[in-house]
XYZ file of C-alpha atoms in Angstrom:
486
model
C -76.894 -127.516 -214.017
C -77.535 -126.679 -217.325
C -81.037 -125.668 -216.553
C -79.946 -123.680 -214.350
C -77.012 -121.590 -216.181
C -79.774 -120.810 -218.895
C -81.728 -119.030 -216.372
C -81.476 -115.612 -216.969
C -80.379 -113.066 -213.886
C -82.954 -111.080 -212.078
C -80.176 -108.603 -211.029
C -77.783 -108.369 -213.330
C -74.941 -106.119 -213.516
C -75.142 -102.542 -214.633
C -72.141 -103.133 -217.040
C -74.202 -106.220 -218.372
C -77.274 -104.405 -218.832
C -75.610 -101.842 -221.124
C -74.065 -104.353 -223.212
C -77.633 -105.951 -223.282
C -79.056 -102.596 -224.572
C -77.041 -101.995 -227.104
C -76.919 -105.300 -229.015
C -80.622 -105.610 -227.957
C -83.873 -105.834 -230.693
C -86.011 -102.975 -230.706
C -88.366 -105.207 -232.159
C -87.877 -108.204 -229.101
C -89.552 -106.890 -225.957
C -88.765 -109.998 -223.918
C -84.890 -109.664 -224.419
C -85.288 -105.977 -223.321
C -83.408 -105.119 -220.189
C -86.518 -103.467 -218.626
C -90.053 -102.922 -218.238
C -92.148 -100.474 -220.031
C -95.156 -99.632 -218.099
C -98.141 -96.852 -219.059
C -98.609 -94.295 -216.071
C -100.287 -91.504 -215.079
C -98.843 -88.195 -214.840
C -99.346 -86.080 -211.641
C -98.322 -82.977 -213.765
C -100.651 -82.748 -216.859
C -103.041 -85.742 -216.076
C -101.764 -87.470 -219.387
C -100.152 -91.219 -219.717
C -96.561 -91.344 -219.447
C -93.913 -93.585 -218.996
C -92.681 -95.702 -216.646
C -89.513 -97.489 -217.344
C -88.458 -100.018 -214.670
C -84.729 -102.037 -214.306
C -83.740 -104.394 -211.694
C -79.844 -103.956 -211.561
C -77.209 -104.837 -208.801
C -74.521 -102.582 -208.144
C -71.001 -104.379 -207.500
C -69.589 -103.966 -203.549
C -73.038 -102.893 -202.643
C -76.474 -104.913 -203.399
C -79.477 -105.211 -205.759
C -81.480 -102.530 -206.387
C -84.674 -101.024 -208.349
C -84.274 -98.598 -210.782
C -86.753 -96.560 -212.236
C -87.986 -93.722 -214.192
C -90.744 -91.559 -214.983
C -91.028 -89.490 -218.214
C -94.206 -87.506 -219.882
C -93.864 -86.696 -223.186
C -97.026 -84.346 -222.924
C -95.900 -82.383 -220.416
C -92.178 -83.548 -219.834
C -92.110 -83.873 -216.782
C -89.699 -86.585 -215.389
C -89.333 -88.187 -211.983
C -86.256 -90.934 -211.088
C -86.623 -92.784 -208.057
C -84.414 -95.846 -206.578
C -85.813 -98.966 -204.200
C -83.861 -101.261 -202.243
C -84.912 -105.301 -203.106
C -83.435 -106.796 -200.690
C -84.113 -106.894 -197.159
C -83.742 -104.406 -193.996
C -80.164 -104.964 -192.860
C -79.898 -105.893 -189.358
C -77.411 -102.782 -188.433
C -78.128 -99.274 -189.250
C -75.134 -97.592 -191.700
C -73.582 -94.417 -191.838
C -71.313 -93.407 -194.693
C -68.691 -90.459 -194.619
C -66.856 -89.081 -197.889
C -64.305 -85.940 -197.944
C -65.135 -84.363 -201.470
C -61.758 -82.383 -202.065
C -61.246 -82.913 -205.781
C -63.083 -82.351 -208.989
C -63.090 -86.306 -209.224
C -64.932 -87.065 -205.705
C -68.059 -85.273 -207.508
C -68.451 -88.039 -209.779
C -68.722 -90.628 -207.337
C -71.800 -92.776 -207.320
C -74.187 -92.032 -204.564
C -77.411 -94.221 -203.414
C -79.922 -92.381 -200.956
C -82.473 -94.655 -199.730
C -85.976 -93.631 -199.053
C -85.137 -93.730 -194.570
C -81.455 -92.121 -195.488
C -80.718 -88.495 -193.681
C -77.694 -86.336 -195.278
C -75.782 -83.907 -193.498
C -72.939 -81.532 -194.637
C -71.623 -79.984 -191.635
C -69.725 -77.573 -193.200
C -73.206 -75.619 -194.404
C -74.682 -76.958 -191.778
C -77.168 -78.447 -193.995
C -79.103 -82.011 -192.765
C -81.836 -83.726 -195.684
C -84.725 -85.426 -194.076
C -85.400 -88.446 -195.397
C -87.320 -88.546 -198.875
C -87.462 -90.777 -201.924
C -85.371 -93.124 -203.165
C -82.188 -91.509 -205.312
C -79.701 -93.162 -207.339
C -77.027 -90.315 -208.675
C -73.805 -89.098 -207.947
C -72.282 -86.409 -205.410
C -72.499 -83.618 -208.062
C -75.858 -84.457 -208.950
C -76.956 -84.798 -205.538
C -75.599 -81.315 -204.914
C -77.213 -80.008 -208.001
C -80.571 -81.625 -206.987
C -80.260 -78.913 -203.221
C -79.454 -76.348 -205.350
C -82.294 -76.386 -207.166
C -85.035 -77.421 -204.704
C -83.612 -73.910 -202.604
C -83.604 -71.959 -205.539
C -87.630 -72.976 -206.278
C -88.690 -70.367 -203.285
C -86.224 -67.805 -202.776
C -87.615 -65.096 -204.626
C -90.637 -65.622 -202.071
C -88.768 -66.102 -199.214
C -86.926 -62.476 -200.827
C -90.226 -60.711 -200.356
C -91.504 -62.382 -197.054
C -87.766 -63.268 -194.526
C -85.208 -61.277 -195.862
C -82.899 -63.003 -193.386
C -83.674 -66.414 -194.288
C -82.976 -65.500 -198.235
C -80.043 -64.067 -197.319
C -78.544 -67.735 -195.141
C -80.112 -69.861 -198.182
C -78.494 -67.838 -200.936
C -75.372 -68.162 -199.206
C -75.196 -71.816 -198.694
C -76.574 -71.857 -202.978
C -73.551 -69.749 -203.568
C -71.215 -72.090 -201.896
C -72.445 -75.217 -203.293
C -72.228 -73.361 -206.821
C -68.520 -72.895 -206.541
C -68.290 -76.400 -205.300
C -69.852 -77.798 -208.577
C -68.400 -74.358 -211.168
C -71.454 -73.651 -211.790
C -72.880 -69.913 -212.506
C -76.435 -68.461 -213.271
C -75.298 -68.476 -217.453
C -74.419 -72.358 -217.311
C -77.147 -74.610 -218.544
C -76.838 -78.499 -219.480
C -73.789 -78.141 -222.045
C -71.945 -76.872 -218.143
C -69.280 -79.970 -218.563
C -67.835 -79.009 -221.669
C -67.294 -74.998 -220.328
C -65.496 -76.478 -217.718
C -63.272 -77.990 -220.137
C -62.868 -74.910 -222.030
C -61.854 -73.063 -218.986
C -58.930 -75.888 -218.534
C -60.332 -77.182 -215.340
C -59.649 -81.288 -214.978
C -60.993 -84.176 -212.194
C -57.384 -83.850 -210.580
C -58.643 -79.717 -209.654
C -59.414 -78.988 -206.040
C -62.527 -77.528 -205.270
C -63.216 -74.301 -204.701
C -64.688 -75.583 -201.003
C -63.346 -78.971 -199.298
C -67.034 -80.257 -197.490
C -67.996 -83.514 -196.086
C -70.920 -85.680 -196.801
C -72.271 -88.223 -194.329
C -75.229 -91.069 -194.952
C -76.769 -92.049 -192.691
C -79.228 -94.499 -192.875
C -80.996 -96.859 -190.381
C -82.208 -99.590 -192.600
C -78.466 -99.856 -194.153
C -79.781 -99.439 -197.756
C -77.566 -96.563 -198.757
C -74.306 -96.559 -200.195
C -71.451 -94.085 -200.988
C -69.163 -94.948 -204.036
C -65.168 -95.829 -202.911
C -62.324 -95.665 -205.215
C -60.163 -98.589 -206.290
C -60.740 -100.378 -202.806
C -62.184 -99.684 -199.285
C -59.151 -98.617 -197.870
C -60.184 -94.898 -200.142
C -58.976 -92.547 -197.321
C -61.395 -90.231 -197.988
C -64.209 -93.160 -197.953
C -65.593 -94.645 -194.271
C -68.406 -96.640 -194.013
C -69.309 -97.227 -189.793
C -72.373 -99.700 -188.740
C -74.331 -99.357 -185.987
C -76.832 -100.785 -183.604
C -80.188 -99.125 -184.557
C -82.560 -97.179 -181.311
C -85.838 -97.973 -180.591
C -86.845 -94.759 -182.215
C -85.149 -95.440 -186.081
C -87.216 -98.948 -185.740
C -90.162 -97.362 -184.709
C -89.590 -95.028 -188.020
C -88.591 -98.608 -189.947
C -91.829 -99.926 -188.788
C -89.648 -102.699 -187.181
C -91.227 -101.669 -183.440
C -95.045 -100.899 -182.682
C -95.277 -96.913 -182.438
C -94.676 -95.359 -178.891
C -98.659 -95.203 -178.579
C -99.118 -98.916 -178.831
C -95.930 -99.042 -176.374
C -98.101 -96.982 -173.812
C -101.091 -99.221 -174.384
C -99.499 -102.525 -174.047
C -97.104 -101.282 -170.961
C -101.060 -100.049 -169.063
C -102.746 -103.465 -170.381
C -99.176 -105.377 -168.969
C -100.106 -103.121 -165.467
C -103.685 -103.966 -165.474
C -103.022 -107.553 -165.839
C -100.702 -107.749 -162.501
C -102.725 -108.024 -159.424
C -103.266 -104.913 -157.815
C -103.561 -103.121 -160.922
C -107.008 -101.346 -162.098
C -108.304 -104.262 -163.970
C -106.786 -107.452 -162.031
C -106.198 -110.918 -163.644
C -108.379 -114.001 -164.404
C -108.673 -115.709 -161.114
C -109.521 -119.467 -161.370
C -111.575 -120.965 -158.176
C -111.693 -124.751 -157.844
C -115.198 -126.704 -157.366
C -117.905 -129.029 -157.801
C -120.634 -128.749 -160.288
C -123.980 -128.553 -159.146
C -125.166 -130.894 -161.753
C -123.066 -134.241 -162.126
C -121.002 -133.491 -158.845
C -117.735 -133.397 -160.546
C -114.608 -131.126 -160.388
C -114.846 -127.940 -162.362
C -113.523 -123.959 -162.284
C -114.995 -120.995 -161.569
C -113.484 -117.949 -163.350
C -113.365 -114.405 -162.142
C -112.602 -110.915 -163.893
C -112.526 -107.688 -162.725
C -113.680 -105.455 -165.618
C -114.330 -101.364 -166.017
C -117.209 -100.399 -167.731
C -117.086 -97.112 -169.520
C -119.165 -94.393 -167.650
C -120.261 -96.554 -165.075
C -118.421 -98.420 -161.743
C -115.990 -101.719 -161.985
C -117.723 -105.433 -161.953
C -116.791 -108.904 -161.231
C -117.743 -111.384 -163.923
C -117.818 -115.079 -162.583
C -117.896 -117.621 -165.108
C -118.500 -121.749 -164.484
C -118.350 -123.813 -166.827
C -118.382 -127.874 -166.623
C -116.745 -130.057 -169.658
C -118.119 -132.969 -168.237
C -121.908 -132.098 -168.374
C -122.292 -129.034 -170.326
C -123.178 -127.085 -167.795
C -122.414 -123.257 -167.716
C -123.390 -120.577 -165.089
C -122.658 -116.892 -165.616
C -123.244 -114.256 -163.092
C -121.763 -110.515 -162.516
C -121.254 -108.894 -159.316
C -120.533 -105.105 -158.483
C -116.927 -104.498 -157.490
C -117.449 -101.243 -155.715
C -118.642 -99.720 -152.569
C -122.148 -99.271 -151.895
C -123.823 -96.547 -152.927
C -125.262 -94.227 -150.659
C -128.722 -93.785 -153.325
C -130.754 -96.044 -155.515
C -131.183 -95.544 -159.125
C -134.166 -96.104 -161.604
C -133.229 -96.178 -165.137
C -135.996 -95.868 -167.667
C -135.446 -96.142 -171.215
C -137.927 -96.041 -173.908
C -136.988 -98.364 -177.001
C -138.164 -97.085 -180.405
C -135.809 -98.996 -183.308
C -133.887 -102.394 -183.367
C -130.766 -100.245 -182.850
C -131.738 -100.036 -179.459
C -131.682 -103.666 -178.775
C -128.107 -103.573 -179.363
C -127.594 -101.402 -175.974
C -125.420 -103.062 -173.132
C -127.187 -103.569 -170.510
C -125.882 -104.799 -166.764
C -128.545 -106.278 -164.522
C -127.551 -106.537 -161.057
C -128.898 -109.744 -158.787
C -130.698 -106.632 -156.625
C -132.376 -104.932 -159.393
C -135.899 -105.407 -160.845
C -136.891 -105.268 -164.392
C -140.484 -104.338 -165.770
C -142.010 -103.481 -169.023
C -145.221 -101.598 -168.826
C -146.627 -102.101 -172.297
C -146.871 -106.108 -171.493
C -147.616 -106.107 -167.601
C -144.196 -107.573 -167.441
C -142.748 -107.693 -163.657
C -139.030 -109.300 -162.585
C -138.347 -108.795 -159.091
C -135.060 -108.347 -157.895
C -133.080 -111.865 -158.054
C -134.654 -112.768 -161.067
C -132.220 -114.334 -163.773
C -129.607 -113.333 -161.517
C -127.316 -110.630 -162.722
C -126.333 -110.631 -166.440
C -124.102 -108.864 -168.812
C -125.684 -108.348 -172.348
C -127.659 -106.891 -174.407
C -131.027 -105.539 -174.355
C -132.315 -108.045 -177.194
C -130.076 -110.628 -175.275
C -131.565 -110.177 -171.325
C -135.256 -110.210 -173.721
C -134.847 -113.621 -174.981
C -133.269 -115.085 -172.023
C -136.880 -114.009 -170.219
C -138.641 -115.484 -173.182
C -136.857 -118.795 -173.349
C -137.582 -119.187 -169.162
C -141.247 -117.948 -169.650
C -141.543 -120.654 -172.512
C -139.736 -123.914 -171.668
C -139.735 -123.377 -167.789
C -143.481 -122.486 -167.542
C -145.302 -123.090 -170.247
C -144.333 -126.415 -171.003
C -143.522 -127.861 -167.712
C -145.568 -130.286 -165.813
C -147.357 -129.479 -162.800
C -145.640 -125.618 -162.551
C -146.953 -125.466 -166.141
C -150.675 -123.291 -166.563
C -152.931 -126.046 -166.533
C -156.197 -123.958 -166.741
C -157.440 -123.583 -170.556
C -158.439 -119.715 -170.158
C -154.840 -118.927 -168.140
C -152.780 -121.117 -171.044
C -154.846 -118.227 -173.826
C -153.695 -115.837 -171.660
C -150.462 -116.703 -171.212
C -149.885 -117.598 -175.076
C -151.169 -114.008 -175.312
C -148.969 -112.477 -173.419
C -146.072 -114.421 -174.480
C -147.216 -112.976 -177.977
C -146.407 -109.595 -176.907
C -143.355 -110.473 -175.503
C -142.129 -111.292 -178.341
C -142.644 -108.284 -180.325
C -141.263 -106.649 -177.643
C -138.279 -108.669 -178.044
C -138.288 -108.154 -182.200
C -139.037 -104.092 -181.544
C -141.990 -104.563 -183.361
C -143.675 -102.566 -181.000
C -142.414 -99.047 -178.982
C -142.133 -100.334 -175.077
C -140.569 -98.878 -171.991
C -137.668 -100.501 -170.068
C -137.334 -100.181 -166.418
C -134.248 -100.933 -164.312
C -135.019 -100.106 -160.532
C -131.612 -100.926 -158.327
C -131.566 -99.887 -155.300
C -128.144 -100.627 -154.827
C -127.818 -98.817 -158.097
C -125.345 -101.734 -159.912
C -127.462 -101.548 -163.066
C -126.535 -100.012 -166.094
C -127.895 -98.993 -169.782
C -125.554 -97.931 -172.342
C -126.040 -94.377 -173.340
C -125.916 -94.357 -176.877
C -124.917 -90.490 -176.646
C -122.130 -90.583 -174.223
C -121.170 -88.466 -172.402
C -123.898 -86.201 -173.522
C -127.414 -86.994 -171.914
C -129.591 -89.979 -173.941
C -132.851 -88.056 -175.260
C -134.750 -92.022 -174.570
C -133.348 -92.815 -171.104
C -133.910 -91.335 -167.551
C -131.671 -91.759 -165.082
C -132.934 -90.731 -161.644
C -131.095 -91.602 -158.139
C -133.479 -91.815 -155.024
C -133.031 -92.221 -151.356
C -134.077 -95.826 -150.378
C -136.518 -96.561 -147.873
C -136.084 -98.380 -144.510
C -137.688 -101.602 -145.912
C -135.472 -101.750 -148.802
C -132.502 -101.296 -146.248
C -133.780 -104.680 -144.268
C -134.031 -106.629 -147.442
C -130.301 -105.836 -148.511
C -129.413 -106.025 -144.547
C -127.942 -102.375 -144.363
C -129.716 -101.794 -141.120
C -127.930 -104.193 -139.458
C -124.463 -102.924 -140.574
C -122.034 -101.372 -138.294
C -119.489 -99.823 -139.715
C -118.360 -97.143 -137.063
C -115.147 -97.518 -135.297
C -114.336 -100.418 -137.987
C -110.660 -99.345 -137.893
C -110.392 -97.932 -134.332
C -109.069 -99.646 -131.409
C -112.565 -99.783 -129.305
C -113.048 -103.009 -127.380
C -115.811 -104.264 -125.481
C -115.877 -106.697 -122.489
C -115.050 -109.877 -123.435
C -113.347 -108.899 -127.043
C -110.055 -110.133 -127.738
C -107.322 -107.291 -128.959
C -105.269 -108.398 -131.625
C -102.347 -106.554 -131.771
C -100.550 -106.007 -135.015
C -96.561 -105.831 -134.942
């Protein structure tokens, strides 16, 4: 315990930290109430001074003080930061300011607080961090409409003319005049006027702030009838601003990803097929996903894969209609950067590369989703292990194993982009795709070119024998069954 009463207080009491500073050592900086801290000025470019306090102001909460000031220059800045926490109600503070003596009460503005006098019909947007009091907040408008008036003169004559009246009235609120300068208390002194005077305007002042970090100053106790204080439930909007909700963006994007995960929407869920694996017979699950592929048609990625054995199949179907023309892509690959294209290989389309005599007919590898230097090495690693180094499929002759080794030589610089080449994709269904680098403009290396197909390529995808006329009409023939729908 007393460890713990020698611990000094992070927030100590204003009233404690002027006692502090006035029997305090100049010469002891660690008994100093604050921090000192060198910083740059935005003004003149000079160091100045930043002087920091952490205080905690009684019926309200702990706060951060602090204060810029450049000797060079002279400019000075004050700014105030909440240290606790967001509260979890929003606050709104209301003060009637009908005597000299309501001017001096203590005012915090927090850096998410709006004000609003009706009466001028004056609202402040949110902005720094203020710690003053109602006089000095009203000072503080005064001058920030003052800084452009004699523009605003010049350029809206109208607008001058509302501003200077609301500086006018907010003068006579505070007695002040254009020949008062910082000695202003004492001439209201010497012209007899005392904290128990009315002012010359009765206005209201409201706070309100959603995080519930700003406080209006009561007298003697809360009942103050010209003091309220109201909390409320904060909107989705102020928490938004608080950063306490994702923007209304990331709303939009999450409610369209929620849509596209329900079935039926444009991307549907993960479906999960039960079944056996080809390999060690045992139970295992087949995964499909509909996905949309940027400038290009919908496709159905199936996925297997075994925990038993290892062993992992991947395949990708189209998910649209047929299309009515066949497409050849060819794409000529300079650079490594182009081995990093996407590339979708349908189970129909063929793949050559001219430069190496290299020929895949249609259901080779199956259909893949990759990448160029990806759909390259998975030819080379078949070519090698299932080929090469296989028994009897392997090349057994000595002149067709140089050969080979050649050409698998050249495959792999084709592979590394050690060499220029030219890719060819021919679909006739057209389900392949190349990434175009240049979206949506046209890529200056790849040629896209949609063809009729020809009766034999028909037969092989067995087109020719599909009837699709009358598919939804009510035509019978003898010896059909009509089902009837109710």
């Amino acid at each position: 315990m007393a460890q713990t009463e020698e611990n000094p207080e992070f927030f100590p009491s204003i009233a404690d930290v002027v006692d502090k500073t006035s029997a305090g050592d100049e010469e002891n900086v660690s008994g100093r109430p604050m921090e000192e801290i060198e910083s740059l000025c935005m003004q003149c470019g000079e160091q100045g001074i930043t002087r920091m306090m952490l205080t905690s102001i009684p019926f309200f909460r702990e706060v951060i003080v602090m204060s810029f000031r450049c000797e060079h220059c002279g400019h000075s800045n004050n700014e105030i930061q909440s240290a606790g926490k967001i509260r979890p109600e929003g606050a709104m503070y209301t003060v009637k300011i009908l005597n000299r003596s309501d001017l001096d009460r203590q005012l915090i503005r927090s850096e998410s607080c709006t004000i609003n006098i009706p009466e001028f019909q004056l609202v402040l947007p949110p902005s720094r961090g203020q710690l003053t009091t109602v006089e000095g907040l009203l000072r503080d408008i005064v001058a920030d409409l003052n800084v452009q008036q004699p523009l605003r003169r010049i350029q809206d004559e109208n607008a001058y003319a509302k501003i200077q009246e609301i500086i006018d009235g907010l003068k006579e609120i505070i007695a002040d005049n254009e020949e008062e300068d910082e000695e202003g208390k004492d001439k209201l002194e010497k012209r007899g006027l005392s904290k128990e005077d009315t002012v010359a305007r009765a206005i209201t002042i409201t706070l309100d702030d959603p995080s519930g970090n700003s406080f209006l100053e009561f007298v003697d106790s809360m009942s103050d009838l010209k003091w309220n204080v109201r909390t409320y439930e904060r909107s989705l909007e102020q928490n938004r601003q608080l950063g306490l909700a994702p923007p209304a963006e990331d709303k939009e994007e999450n409610a369209v990803d929620k849509t596209e995960q329900q079935p039926g929407g444009p991307d549907e869920e993960v479906f999960e097929f039960p079944g056996i694996c080809s390999r060690c017979s045992r139970p295992l699950v087949t995964r499909m996903k509909k996905v949309s592929i940027p400038y290009f048609k919908d496709t159905l990625i199936m996925s297997t894969n075994c925990d038993d054995c290892g062993y992992r199949d991947n395949e990708i179907k189209s998910g649209a209609a047929i299309s009515e023309l066949g497409k050849k892509i060819t794409l000529k690959v300079e650079d490594r950067d182009d081995l990093s294209r996407d590339i979708l290989k349908s189970d129909t389309s063929g793949l050559s590369i001219p430069e190496i005599d290299l020929v895949l007919h249609p259901g080779t590898l199956g259909g893949r989703f990759t990448t160029l230097e990806g759909i390259l090495d998975q030819v080379y690693e078949e070519l090698t292990e299932k080929v090469f180094n296989t028994g009897d499929s392997g090349v057994a002759d000595v002149d067709d194993r140089a050969a080979f080794q050649e050409f698998l030589r050249k495959l792999k610089q084709v592979k590394d982009a050690e060499i220029p080449f030219t890719l060819i994709l021919d679909d006739p269904l057209a389900n392949s795709y190349v990434q175009n680098l240049y979206a949506p403009d046209p890529d200056p290396n790849m040629e896209v070119v949609a063809y009729e197909r020809t009766w034999q390529q028909n037969e092989d995808l067995g087109l020719n024998d599909m009837n699709v006329e009358s598919y939804s009409g009510n035509d019978t023939t003898d010896g059909d069954v009509k089902t009837q729908t109710s």
